[in-house]
Short mmCIF file of C-alpha atoms and ligand atoms in Angstrom, two decimals:
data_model
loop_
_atom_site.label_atom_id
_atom_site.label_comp_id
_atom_site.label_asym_id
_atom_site.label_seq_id
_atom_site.Cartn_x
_atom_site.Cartn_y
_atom_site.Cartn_z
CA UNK R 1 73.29 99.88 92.72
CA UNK R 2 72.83 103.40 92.97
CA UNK R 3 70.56 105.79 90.95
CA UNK R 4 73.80 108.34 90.38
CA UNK R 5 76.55 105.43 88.68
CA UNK R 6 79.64 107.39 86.85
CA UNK R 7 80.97 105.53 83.54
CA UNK R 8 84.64 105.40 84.29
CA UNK R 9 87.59 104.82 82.14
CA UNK R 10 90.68 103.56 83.83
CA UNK R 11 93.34 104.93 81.65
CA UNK R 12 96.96 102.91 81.57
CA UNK R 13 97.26 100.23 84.08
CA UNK R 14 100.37 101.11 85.93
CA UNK R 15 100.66 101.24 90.05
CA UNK R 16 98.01 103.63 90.16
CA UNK R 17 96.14 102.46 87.15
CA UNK R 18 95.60 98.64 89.12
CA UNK R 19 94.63 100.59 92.12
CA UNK R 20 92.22 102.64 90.49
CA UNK R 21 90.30 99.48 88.90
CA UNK R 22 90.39 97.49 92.39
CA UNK R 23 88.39 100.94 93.50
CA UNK R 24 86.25 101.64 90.74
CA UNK R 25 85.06 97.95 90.47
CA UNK R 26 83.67 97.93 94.24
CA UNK R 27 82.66 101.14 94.29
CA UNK R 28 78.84 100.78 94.01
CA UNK R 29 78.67 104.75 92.89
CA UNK R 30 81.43 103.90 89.80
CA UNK R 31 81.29 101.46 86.97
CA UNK R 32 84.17 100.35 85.12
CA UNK R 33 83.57 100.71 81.50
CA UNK R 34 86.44 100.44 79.64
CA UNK R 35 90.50 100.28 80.21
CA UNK R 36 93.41 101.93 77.79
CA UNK R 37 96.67 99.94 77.76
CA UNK R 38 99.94 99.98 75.85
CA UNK R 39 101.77 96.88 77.04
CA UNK R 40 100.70 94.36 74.11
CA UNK R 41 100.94 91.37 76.88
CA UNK R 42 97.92 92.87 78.70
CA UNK R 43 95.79 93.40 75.13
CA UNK R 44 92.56 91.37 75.66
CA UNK R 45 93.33 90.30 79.11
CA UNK R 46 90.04 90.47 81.33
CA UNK R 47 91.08 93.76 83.85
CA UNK R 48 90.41 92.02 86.81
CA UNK R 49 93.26 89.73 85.97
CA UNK R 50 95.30 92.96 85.49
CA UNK R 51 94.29 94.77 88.74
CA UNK R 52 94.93 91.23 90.64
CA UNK R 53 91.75 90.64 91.64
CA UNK R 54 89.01 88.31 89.86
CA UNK R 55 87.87 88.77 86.41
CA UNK R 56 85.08 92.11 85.88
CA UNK R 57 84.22 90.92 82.57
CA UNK R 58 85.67 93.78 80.82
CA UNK R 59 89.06 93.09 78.38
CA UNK R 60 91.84 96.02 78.13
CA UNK R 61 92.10 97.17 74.73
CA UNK R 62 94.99 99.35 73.05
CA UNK R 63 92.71 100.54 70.41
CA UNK R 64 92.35 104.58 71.49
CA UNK R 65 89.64 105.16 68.95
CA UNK R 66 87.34 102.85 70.51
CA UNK R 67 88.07 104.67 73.95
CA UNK R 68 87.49 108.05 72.74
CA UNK R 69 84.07 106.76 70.60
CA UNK R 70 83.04 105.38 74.24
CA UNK R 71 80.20 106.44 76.47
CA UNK R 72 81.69 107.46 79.77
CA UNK R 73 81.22 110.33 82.16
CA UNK R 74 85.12 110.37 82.79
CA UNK R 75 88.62 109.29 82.13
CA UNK R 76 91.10 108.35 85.19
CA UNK R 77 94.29 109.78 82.75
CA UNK R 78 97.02 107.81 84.33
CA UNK R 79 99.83 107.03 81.99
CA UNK R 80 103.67 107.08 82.47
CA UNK R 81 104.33 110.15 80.21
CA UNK R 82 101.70 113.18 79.55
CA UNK R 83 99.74 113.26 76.41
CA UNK R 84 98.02 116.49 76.72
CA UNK R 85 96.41 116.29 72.79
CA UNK R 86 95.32 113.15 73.90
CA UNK R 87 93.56 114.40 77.14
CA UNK R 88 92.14 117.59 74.93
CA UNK R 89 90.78 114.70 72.48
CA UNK R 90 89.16 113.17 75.44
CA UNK R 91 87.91 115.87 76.66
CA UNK R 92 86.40 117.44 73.30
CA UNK R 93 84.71 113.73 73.05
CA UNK R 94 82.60 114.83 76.07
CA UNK R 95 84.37 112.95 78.46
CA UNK R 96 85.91 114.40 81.91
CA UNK R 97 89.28 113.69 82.26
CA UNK R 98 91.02 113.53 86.03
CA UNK R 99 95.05 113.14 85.75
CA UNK R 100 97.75 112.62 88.20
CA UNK R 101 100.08 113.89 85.24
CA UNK R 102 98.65 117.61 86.16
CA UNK R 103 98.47 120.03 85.22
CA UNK R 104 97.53 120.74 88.57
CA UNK R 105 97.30 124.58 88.97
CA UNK R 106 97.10 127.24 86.46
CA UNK R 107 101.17 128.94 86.22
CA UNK R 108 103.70 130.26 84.20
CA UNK R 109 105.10 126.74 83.81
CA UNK R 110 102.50 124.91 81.95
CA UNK R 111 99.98 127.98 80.75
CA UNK R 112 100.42 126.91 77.13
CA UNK R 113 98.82 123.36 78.33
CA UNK R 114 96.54 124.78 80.76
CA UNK R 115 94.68 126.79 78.04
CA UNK R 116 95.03 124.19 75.48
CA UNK R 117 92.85 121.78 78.26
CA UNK R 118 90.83 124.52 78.96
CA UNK R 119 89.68 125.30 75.20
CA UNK R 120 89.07 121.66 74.89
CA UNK R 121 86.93 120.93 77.77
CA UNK R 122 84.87 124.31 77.14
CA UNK R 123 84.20 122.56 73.99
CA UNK R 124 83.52 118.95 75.19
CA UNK R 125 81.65 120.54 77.46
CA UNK R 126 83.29 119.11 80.52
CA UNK R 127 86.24 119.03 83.38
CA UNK R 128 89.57 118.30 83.73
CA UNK R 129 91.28 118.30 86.92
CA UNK R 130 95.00 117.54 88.41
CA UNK R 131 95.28 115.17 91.14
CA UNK R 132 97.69 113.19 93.55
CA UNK R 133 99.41 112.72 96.59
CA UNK R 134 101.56 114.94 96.22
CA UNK R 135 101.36 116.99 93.81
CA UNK R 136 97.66 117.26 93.92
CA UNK R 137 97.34 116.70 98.20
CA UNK R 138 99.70 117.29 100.45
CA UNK R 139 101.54 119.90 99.43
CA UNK R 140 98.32 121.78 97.56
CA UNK R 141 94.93 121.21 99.69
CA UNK R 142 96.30 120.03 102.91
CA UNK R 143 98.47 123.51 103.66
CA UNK R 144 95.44 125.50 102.52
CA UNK R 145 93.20 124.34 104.57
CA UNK R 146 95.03 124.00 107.30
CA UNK R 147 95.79 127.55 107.14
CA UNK R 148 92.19 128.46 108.86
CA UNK R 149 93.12 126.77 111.83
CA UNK R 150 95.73 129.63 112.72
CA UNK R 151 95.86 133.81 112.70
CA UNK R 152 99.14 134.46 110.85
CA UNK R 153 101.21 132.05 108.90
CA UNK R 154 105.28 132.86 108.72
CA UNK R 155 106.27 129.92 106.96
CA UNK R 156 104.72 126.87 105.13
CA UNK R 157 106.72 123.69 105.25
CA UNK R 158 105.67 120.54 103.64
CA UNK R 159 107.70 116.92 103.81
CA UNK R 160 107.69 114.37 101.79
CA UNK R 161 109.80 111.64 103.03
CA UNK R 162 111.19 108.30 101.67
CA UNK R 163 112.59 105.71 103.90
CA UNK R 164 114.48 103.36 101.42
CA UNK R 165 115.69 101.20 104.28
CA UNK R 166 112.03 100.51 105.21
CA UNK R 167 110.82 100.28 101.49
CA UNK R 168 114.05 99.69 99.55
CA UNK R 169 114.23 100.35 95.96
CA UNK R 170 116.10 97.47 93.03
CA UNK R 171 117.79 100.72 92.20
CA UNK R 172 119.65 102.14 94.88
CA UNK R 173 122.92 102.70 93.30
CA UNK R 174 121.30 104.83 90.56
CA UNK R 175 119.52 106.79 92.93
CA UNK R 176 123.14 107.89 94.45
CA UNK R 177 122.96 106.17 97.44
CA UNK R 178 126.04 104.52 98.31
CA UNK R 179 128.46 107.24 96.46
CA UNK R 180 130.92 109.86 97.30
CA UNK R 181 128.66 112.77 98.93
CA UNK R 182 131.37 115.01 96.85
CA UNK R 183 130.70 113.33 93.41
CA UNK R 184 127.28 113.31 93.96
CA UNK R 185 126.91 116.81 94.75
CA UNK R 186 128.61 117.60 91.49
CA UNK R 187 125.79 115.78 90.09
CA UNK R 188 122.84 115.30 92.41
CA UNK R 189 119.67 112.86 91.11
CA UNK R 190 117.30 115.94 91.61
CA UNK R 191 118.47 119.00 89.71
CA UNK R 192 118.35 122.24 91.41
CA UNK R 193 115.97 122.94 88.43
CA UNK R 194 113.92 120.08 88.82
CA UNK R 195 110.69 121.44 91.17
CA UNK R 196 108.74 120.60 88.10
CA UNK R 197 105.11 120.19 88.95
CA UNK R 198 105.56 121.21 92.56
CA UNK R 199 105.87 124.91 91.69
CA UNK R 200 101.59 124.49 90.93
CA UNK R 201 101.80 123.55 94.58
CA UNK R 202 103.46 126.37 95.82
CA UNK R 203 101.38 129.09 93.39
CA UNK R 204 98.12 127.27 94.75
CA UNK R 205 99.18 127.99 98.28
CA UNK R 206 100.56 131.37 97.51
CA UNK R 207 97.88 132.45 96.41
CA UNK R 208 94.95 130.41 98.49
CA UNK R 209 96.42 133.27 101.21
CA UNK R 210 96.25 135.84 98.49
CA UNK R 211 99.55 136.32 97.78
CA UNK R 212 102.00 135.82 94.83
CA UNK R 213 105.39 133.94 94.41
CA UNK R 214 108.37 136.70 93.60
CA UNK R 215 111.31 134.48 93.67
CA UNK R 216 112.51 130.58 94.36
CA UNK R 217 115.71 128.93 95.51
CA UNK R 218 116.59 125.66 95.70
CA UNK R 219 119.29 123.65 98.45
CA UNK R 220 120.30 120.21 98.25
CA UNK R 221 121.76 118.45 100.68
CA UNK R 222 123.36 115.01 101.62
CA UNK R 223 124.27 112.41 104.71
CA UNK R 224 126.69 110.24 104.87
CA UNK R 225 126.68 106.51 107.18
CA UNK R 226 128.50 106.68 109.98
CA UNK R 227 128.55 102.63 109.68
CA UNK R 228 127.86 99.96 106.95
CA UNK R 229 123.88 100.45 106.55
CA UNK R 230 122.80 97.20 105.05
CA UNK R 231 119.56 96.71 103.35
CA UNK R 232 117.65 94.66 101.04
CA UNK R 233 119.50 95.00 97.98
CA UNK R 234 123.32 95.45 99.48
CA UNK R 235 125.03 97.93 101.70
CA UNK R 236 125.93 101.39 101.70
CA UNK R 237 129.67 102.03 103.02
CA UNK R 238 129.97 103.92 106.13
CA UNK R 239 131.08 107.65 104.52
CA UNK R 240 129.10 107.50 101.78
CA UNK R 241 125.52 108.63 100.91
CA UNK R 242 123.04 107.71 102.70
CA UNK R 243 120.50 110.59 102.68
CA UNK R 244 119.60 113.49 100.14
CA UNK R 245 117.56 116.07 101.09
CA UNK R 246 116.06 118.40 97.88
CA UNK R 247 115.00 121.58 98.80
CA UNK R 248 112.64 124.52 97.29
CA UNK R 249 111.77 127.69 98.67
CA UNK R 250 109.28 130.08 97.40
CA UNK R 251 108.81 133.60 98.75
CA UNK R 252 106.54 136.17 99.12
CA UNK R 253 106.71 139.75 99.00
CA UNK R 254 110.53 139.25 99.15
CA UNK R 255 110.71 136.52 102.16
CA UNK R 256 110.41 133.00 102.67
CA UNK R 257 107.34 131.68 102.80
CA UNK R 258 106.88 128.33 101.61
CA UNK R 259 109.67 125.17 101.64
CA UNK R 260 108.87 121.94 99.73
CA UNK R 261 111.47 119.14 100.69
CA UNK R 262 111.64 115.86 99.66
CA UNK R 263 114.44 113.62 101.90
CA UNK R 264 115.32 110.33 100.70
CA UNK R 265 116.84 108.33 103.88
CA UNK R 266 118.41 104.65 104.35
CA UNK R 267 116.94 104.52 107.97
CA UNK R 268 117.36 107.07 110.65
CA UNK R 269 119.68 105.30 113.17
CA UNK R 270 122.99 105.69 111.19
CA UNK R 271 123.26 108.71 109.15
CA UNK R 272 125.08 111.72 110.10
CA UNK R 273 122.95 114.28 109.91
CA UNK R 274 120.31 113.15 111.12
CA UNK R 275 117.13 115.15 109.40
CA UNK R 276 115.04 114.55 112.14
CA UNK R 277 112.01 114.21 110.24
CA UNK R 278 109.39 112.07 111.69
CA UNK R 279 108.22 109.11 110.76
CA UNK R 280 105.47 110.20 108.79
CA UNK R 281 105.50 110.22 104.96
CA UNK R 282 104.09 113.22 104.69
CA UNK R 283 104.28 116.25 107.32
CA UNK R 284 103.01 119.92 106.58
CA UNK R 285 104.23 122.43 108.96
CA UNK R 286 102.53 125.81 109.44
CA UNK R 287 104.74 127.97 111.30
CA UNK R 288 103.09 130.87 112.84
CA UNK R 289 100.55 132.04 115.84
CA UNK R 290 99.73 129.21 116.58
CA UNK R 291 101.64 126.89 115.05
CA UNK R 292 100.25 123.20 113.82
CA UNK R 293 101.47 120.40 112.17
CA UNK R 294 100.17 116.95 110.55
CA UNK R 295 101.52 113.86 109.75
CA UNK R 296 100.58 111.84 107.02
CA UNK R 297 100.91 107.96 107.07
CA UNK R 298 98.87 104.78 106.35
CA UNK R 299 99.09 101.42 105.80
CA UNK R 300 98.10 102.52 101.88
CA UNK R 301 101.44 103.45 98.87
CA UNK R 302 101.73 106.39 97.83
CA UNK R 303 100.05 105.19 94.49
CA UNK R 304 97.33 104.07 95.95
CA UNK R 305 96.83 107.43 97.99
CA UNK R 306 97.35 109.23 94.70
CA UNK R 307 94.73 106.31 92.60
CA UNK R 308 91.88 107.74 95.27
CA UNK R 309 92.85 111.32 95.37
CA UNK R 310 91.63 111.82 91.73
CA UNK R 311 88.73 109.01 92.17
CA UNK R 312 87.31 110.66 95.21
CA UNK R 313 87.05 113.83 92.89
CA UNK R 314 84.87 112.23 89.95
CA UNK R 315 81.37 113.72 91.31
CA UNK R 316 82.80 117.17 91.57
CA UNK R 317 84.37 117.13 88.80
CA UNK R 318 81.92 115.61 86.61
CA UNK R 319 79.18 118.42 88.33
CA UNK R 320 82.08 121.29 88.04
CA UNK R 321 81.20 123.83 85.29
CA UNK R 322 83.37 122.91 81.68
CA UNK R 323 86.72 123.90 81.48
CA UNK R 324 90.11 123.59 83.83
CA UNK R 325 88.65 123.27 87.19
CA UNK R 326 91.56 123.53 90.62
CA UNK R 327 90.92 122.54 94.12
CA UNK R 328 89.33 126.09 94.86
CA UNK R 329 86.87 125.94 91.72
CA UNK R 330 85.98 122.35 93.50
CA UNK R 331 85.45 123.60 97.28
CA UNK R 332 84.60 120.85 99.35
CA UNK R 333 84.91 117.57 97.49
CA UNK R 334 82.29 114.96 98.69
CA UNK R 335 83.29 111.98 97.89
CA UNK R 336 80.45 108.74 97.07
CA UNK R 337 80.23 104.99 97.31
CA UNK R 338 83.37 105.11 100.57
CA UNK R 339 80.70 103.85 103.16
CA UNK R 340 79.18 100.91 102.49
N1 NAP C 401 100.43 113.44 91.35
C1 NAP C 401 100.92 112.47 92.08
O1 NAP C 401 100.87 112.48 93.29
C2 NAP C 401 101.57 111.27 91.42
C3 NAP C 401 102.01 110.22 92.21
C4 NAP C 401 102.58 109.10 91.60
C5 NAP C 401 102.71 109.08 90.21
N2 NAP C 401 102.27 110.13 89.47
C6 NAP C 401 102.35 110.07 87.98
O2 NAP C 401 101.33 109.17 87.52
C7 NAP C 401 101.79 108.48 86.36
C8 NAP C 401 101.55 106.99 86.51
O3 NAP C 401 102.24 106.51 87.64
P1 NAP C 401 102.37 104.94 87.96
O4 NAP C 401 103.03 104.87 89.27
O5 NAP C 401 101.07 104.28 87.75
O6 NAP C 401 103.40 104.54 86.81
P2 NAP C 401 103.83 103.08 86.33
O7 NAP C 401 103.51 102.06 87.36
O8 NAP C 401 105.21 103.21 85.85
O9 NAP C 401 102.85 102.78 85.10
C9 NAP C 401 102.61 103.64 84.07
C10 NAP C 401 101.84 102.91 82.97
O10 NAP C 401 101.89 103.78 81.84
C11 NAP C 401 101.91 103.00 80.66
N3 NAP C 401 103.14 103.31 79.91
C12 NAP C 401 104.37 102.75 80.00
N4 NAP C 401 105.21 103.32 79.14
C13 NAP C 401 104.50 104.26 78.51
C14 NAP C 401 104.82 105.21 77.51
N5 NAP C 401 106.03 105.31 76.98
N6 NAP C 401 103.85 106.05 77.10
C15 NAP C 401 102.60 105.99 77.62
N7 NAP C 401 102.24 105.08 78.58
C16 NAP C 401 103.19 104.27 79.01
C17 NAP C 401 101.91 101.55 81.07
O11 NAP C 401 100.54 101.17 81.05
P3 NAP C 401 100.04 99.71 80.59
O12 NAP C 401 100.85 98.77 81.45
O13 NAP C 401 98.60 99.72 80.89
O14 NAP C 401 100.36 99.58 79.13
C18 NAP C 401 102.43 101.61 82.48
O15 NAP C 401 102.03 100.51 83.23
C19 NAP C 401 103.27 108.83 86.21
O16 NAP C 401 103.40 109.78 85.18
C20 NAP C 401 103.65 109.44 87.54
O17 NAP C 401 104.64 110.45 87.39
C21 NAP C 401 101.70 111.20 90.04
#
């Protein structure tokens, strides 16, 4: 034990939320004190059980009363759909509250919600803070600081890729792969509309350099098999989709600056284009004098990635002074109990 132990609640016990309890119950620095679910089947089971790993002595409860009347330095916020007047209530109760939900940076987007979170943790006297893989990571902290390894920056590019042939997915058909790259187009999985979240990326970037975003387009784009790709759930016709590539682009004082894409692939061998993309899962590209780039992979999901990416941030945050704290009001996060 440690004399510096943060009362944790793991909040919803989804992919990240099991993660986050496998951490939080070896971490010497964090103690597990109580966990929020909806599912009735996992009411009263012990969370150990839950998380797939031996029993902690602790039993999930669906009661959110009890939760909020609890004693606990902060809550991991990590259920399927946002809540934000049940993160404000949280926070008001004196808790900090860390969320891969976001909000992740303060924009035009989600300013109502920002300064609702904000009033509330002024008042709770506490933190909340927006974190992930991606958003939260790889698109947000990794370009930033990887911008003070170079002298001028011409264009941002971050990656994130999905190899469905390598992880394959029950629902293939319904993510378009497989269909006419014409019908698709006509109505593409990813709206043109649909940055959502990853616009807070682009704004922290923006203006980490000091600069502002004046405009944003969006490209999608699509590859076809040149043969039968089969994989794990059935086959995708040669012709038809087999990759889609979503594209944003941000500018800056009226020119490109920064390009998000996210390319969903069935392999690499045996579409037509092929992206090129790496292998990584993850790859942010500075473009400029010099140039750099990084690859991001790991033997961890993407879950898990985004699980430590907000538990890594619980001393900061809970130190951080109240309100709706970003990677910059955070600086250098030093993250406790990783050696041991
Ligand atoms: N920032 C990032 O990088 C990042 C990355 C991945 C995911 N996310 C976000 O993080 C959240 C959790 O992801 P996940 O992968 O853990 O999801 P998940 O595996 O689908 O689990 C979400 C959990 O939320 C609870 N839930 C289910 N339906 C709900 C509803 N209608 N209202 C409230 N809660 C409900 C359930 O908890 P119980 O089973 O305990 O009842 C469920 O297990 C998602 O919103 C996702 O978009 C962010």
């Amino acid at each position: 034990m440690t004399s510096e132990v943060y009362r944790v609640v793991q909040w919803a016990t989804g992919g990240i939320g099991k993660a986050s309890i496998r951490h939080l119950v070896e971490n010497p620095f964090m103690e597990l004190v109580g966990v929020l679910v909806t599912n009735p089947e996992k009411v009263g089971k012990d969370v150990g059980q839950i998380a797939g790993i031996a029993d902690v002595g602790l039993s999930a409860t669906d009661d959110k009363d009890a939760i909020v009347a609890l004693e606990a330095d902060c809550v991991h916020f990590a259920p399927l759909v946002p809540d934000i007047d049940m993160v404000c209530r949280l926070l008001r109760s004196g808790k900090n509250v860390i969320s891969p939900l976001g909000p992740f940076y303060p924009t035009e987007d989600c300013r109502e919600d920002v300064e609702k979170i904000d009033a509330a943790a002024r008042e709770g006297g506490v933190s909340f803070h927006g974190s992930g893989i991606h958003p939260g990571y790889s698109g947000d902290i990794l370009p930033v600081t990887l911008a003070r390894l170079t002298g001028r920056i011409d264009h941002v590019r971050v990656y994130e890729i999905a190899d469905f042939l390598a992880h394959p997915s029950p629902w293939m058909e319904r993510l378009g792969f497989g269909q006419d790259p014409g019908e698709l187009a006509a109505n593409p999985r990813r709206s043109p509309d649909a940055i959502g979240h990853f616009v807070q990326s682009m704004a922290m970037i923006a203006e980490g350099l000091g600069k502002k975003i004046d405009g944003l387009t969006a490209e999608t784009k699509f590859a076809v098999a040149t043969k039968d790709i089969k994989h794990a759930n059935g086959v995708i016709p040669a012709g038809t989709v087999a990759g889609q590539r979503y594209e944003w682009t941000a500018s800056v004082d009226g020119r490109p600056l920064i390009t998000f894409s996210q390319i969903w692939t069935v392999g690499h061998d045996d579409i037509e284009p092929d992206w090129d993309c790496g292998n990584g899962r993850y790859r942010v590209i500075v473009e400029g004098e010099p140039s750099l780039e990084l690859t991001l992979d790991g033997n961890a999901t993407g879950r898990n990635w985004t699980a430590f990416a907000g538990l890594t941030a619980i001393p900061a945050v809970c130190a951080a002074e109240p309100g709706f704290v970003t990677h910059f009001d955070l600086g250098v996060v030093r993250p406790r109990g990783l050696v041991r």
